[in-house]
Amino acid sequence: MQYKISDKMAVMKPSAIREIFKSLGTPGAISFAAGNPAPESFPIEAIKEISANILENDAVTALQYSVTEGYPKLRALIKKRISEKFSVGTADDETIITSGGQQGIELACKALCNIGDAVICENPSFIGSLNSFRSNGARPVGVPLEDDGINIEKLEEALIAEGEKAKIIYVIPTFQNPAGITTSLEKRKKIYALAQKYDVVIIEDNPYGDLRFDGEDVPTIKSMDTDGRVIYCGSFSKILSAGMRIGFACANNELIQKMVVAKQVEDVHTNIFFQMVCAEYMEKYDLDAHIEKIRDLYRAKCHLMLDCLDKYMPEQLKFTRPEGGLFILCTLPGGIKLSDFIARASEQKVFVVPGTAFNCDESAPSDSFRLNYSMPSNEEIEKGIRILGDIIKDMLK
Amino acid sequence: MQYKISDKMAVMKPSAIREIFKSLGTPGAISFAAGNPAPESFPIEAIKEISANILENDAVTALQYSVTEGYPKLRALIKKRISEKFSVGTADDETIITSGGQQGIELACKALCNIGDAVICENPSFIGSLNSFRSNGARPVGVPLEDDGINIEKLEEALIAEGEKAKIIYVIPTFQNPAGITTSLEKRKKIYALAQKYDVVIIEDNPYGDLRFDGEDVPTIKSMDTDGRVIYCGSFSKILSAGMRIGFACANNELIQKMVVAKQVEDVHTNIFFQMVCAEYMEKYDLDAHIEKIRDLYRAKCHLMLDCLDKYMPEQLKFTRPEGGLFILCTLPGGIKLSDFIARASEQKVFVVPGTAFNCDESAPSDSFRLNYSMPSNEEIEKGIRILGDIIKDMLK
């Protein structure tokens, strides 16, 4: 049979990152490609205790169908936490539990975008979100990302150019993926003001917000949200476990209700057992102390990688210096072709993600690549960056 | 802010069943409304042992990101099982793990349907699937369901009428939801032949296939699939646990690859811990023996409910006599208005799902209602059916 694939899916390719992830089994491979949290960041002993406890005392709840909105106790705990930590949530807002942070972004797009609508994004941006927009028939429209956040003039130009088609501004203001950049307070205010002026919704994607290891917190855009314009998405993937797939979104209740209906038809509800695990962890353990340990771990790993970049890379290679999160973005010196560099790195079994994967325009070129420091060991960081430095120096000859 | 909801989501309402489910907390309520498996059907002790074992020996795998396709060991075990039990899967087919059976249906529709395309369904049919088609902008087109399956002449008429717009025939041939009806072998062959003649894909939804307690198995439509036309969807929700959200789909690899891309952007992957639980259960425990116990349980409950219907209902009420699954569909005598009956039943705290919820055309009337026998206790079945019988007898006066 010749399949007639839908227009929106016919153009879509598997995520380059997920594909790289599959080929990491090679012995001796050093991967800076994944976005995985460090395995040592999982509170395994606590999850073991909590799991045993749930299956002993409340197994039927954990194994039976549940409500689409999410486990009420977890929703209440999240509401309280994001209000205290990030000033997120008003009396008109509600919270939905999602199957990972990704689902919140996808549901928001599904609720708001028709075929051909524009989602205005930082360029580069997170490939998973870009693909979730594409899968809904929406177009990611890229606006250059600068050292302090999106280019505000170009953002306004894009909003004007797209007119009625512009439905959403999608940003990752804190420790951006792939760039590691944090949007300044001034730019956050300007992004919100532009969303008001052109009457669009903002999706504020904040999966790394808890992972600041240097500098000072910057207020969330959602904390400035006076008219219910911001959909705030978060996740437990980077602070408890990525595999359990627990995320959440907080937005005006009218939008959340549409996202609930959209979620009902995707997966009915998020696995209830791990919703209970999250709730019990938040209630009976010290999540903040646990996060503090992850920050210490990532601070050390990030600083080590930055030191290695300083030490092994030629001056001409530029890279970001994140204050949190999981990623550093490097920009190759002029004259080096990204695909040649990626090929040589892969030959030496060092894997990075080419910047092309994060482009809103999939056919656009890139001279950058993303490095992850949370997953590799210290030895791998030292060795891998040395190898990458040698390759670039050699290519500059 | 005035939200501009997308066209496809603007028309969608929350599932009537999920909404009823939320209001079941009323003390003394008897619910025949849910589609929940019996709580005593969960193998709690085994899941406890397996969970402890996984968190002791392979916690990092269980808590880290995983691949979108699903846990390789579970995929292999499912392939083997559905091949042996249901003759499902060819050398050209692949299997994807989904977040419940529902997600497989939604991904299949996303991969194949453009806005305005038709999915031809039995009428009535499962509301979750109908809504997942609607959420992709596709139109469920209903064809009357008869005692031995879909009306074949009307199915062909619908295929002719929809022409190029017809992309999928969606059927639940075994213990249909909501009707409890099983499609005859003859009709299964005819459905497949019509799909060939008009070159459309079939989604065969089989979440209840393991739950036969009377009669003889009928071959799956997928087992007749010589040209890669059938997407077969299954689930562990009714045989291990509904809350863990583990389902699967088996289809030609080209279709599965599109579904993998669609899944990546929805939830990255299904929670890996419970994929491992399923795999370990299938490897080390006796799933068939466990299913045999569930069949015994549901046989007894279904027969009890049928006996009560025979005993307490007036002759004019018609109902299906399922040989498996979870549901009986009742049709009210002429002259009784469904909404009046539902209102009186709810007043007496007996909850059923009105047939209107399962109509492909949401504005169409219905004179039927769905009863579930897996969830209520024997006492509740006896008492609830007696109450419903009294109401109908009274309404006939």
PDB file of C-alpha atoms in Angstrom, chain A residues 67-69 257 260-261 264, chain B residues 13-24:
ATOM      1  CA  VAL A  67      -8.447  12.343  36.047  1.00  0.00           C
ATOM      2  CA  THR A  68      -6.952  14.161  33.054  1.00  0.00           C
ATOM      3  CA  GLU A  69      -6.116  17.343  34.997  1.00  0.00           C
ATOM      4  CA  GLN A 257      -9.553  23.705  30.182  1.00  0.00           C
ATOM      5  CA  VAL A 260      -7.297  19.346  29.397  1.00  0.00           C
ATOM      6  CA  VAL A 261      -9.591  18.403  26.497  1.00  0.00           C
ATOM      7  CA  GLN A 264      -7.773  13.666  27.168  1.00  0.00           C
TER       8      GLN A 264
ATOM      9  CA  LYS B  13     -16.011  19.365  24.589  1.00  0.00           C
ATOM     10  CA  PRO B  14     -14.548  17.401  27.501  1.00  0.00           C
ATOM     11  CA  SER B  15     -15.379  13.681  27.322  1.00  0.00           C
ATOM     12  CA  ALA B  16     -18.739  13.094  28.992  1.00  0.00           C
ATOM     13  CA  ILE B  17     -17.334   9.952  30.585  1.00  0.00           C
ATOM     14  CA  ARG B  18     -14.282  11.649  32.081  1.00  0.00           C
ATOM     15  CA  GLU B  19     -16.586  14.353  33.408  1.00  0.00           C
ATOM     16  CA  ILE B  20     -18.945  11.811  34.977  1.00  0.00           C
ATOM     17  CA  PHE B  21     -15.883  10.061  36.426  1.00  0.00           C
ATOM     18  CA  LYS B  22     -14.987  13.241  38.294  1.00  0.00           C
ATOM     19  CA  SER B  23     -18.377  13.439  40.033  1.00  0.00           C
ATOM     20  CA  LEU B  24     -18.407   9.888  41.325  1.00  0.00           C
TER      21      LEU B  24
END
